[in-house]
Short mmCIF file of C-alpha atoms in Angstrom, two decimals:
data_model
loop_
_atom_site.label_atom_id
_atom_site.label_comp_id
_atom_site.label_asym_id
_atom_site.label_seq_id
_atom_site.Cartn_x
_atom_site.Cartn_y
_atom_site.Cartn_z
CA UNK A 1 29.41 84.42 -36.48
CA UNK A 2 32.89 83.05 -37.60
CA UNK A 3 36.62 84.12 -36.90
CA UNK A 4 36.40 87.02 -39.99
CA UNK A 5 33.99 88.61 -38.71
CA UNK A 6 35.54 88.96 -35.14
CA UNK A 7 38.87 89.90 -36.63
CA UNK A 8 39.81 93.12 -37.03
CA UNK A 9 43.46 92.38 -38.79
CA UNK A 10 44.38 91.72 -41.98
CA UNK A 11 44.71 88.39 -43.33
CA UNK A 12 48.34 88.67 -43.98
CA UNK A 13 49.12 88.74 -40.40
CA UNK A 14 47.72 85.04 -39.42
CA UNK A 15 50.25 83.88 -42.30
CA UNK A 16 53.65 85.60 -41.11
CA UNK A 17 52.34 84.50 -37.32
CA UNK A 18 52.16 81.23 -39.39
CA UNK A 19 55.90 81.42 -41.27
CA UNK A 20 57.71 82.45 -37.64
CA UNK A 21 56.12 79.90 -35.86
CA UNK A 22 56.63 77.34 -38.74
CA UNK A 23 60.56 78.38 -39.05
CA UNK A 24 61.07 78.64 -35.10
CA UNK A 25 59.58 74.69 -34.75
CA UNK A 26 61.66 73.12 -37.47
CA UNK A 27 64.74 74.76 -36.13
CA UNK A 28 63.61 73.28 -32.36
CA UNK A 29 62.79 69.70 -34.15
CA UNK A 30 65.62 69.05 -35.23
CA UNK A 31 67.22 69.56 -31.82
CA UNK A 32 69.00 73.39 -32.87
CA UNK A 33 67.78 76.84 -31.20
CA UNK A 34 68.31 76.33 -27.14
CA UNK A 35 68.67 80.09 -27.62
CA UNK A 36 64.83 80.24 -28.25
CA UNK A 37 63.70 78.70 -25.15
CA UNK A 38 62.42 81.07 -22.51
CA UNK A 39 64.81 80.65 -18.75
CA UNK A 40 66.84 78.04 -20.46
CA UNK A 41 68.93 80.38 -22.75
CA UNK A 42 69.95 82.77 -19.79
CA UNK A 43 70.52 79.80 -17.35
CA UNK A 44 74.24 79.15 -15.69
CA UNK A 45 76.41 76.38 -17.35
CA UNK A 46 75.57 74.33 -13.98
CA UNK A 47 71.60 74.64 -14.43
CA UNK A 48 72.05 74.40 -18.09
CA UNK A 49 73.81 70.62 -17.31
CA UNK A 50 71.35 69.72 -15.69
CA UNK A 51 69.20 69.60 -18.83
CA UNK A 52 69.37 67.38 -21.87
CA UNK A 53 69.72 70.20 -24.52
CA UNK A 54 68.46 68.20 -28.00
CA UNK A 55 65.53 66.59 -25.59
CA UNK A 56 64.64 69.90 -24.43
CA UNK A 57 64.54 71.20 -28.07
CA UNK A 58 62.40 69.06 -29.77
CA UNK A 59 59.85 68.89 -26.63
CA UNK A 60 59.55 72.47 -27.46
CA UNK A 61 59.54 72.07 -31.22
CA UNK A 62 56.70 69.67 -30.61
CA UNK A 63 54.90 71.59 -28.64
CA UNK A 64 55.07 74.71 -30.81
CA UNK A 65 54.22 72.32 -34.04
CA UNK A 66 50.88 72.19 -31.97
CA UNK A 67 50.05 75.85 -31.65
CA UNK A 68 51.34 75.86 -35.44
CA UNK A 69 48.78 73.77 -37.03
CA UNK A 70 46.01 75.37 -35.19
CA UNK A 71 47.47 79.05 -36.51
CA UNK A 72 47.37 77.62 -39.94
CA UNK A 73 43.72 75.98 -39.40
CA UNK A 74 42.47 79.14 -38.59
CA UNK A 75 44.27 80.95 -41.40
CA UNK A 76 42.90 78.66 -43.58
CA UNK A 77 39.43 78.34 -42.88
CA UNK A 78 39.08 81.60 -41.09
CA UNK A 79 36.15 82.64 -42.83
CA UNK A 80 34.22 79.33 -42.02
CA UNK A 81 35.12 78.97 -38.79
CA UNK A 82 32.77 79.28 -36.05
CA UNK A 83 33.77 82.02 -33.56
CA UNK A 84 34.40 80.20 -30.52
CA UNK A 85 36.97 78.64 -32.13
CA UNK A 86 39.04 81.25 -30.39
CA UNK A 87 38.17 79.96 -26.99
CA UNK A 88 39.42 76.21 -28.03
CA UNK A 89 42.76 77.57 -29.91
CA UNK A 90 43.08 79.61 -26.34
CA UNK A 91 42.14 76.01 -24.18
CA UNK A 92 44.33 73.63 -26.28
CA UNK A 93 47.26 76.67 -26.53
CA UNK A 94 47.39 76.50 -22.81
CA UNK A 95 46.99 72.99 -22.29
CA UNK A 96 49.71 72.58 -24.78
CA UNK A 97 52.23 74.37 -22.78
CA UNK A 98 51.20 72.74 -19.43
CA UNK A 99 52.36 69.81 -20.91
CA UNK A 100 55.26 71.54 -22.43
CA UNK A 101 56.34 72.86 -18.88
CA UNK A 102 55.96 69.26 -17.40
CA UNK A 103 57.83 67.39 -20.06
CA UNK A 104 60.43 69.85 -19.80
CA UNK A 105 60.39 69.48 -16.18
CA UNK A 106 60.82 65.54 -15.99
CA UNK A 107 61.56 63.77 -19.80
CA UNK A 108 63.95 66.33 -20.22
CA UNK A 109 65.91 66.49 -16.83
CA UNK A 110 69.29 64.12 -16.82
#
């Protein structure tokens, strides 16, 4: 059994999942787009100085290059793929933003 024949969407859709993410990481990377981080974008001025804004940007964009590549793995070879590839994009999608959260939460402090 591979990822095609769980999937029930149309191809099209892993590739614009692929283009957002793609777009929203480069614009992290290069230390832009504080607006697209979750909590950080609504904080107060004295909980956003707290925070090393470029730092905090491209530990994101890094972290959502990861979940990038593995959306364009399995738009790529989704028809190959064994199924239970889902379960490890799920495992290293969550261990990935662990990290993220931690990072954040220490590298990225002042």
């Amino acid at each position: 059994m591979t990822l095609k024949d769980i999937s029930n969407a149309p191809d099209w859709i892993m590739w614009v999942a692929f283009v957002i993410l793609a777009l929203m990481s480069i614009v992290l990377l290069t230390g832009r787009g504080a607006g697209l981080i979750a909590g950080y974008n609504t904080a107060s001025k004295s909980e956003k100085s707290k925070y090393d804004e470029k730092k905090l940007c491209r530990v994101t964009g890094a972290g959502m290059s990861v979940i990038t590549v593995l959306v364009l793995v399995m738009a790529i070879w989704e028809e190959i793929m064994p199924a239970v590839f889902a379960y490890i994009f799920l495992a290293i999608t969550l261990i990935d933003c662990v990290v993220m959260i931690v990072l954040m939460n220490t590298v990225c402090k002042r």
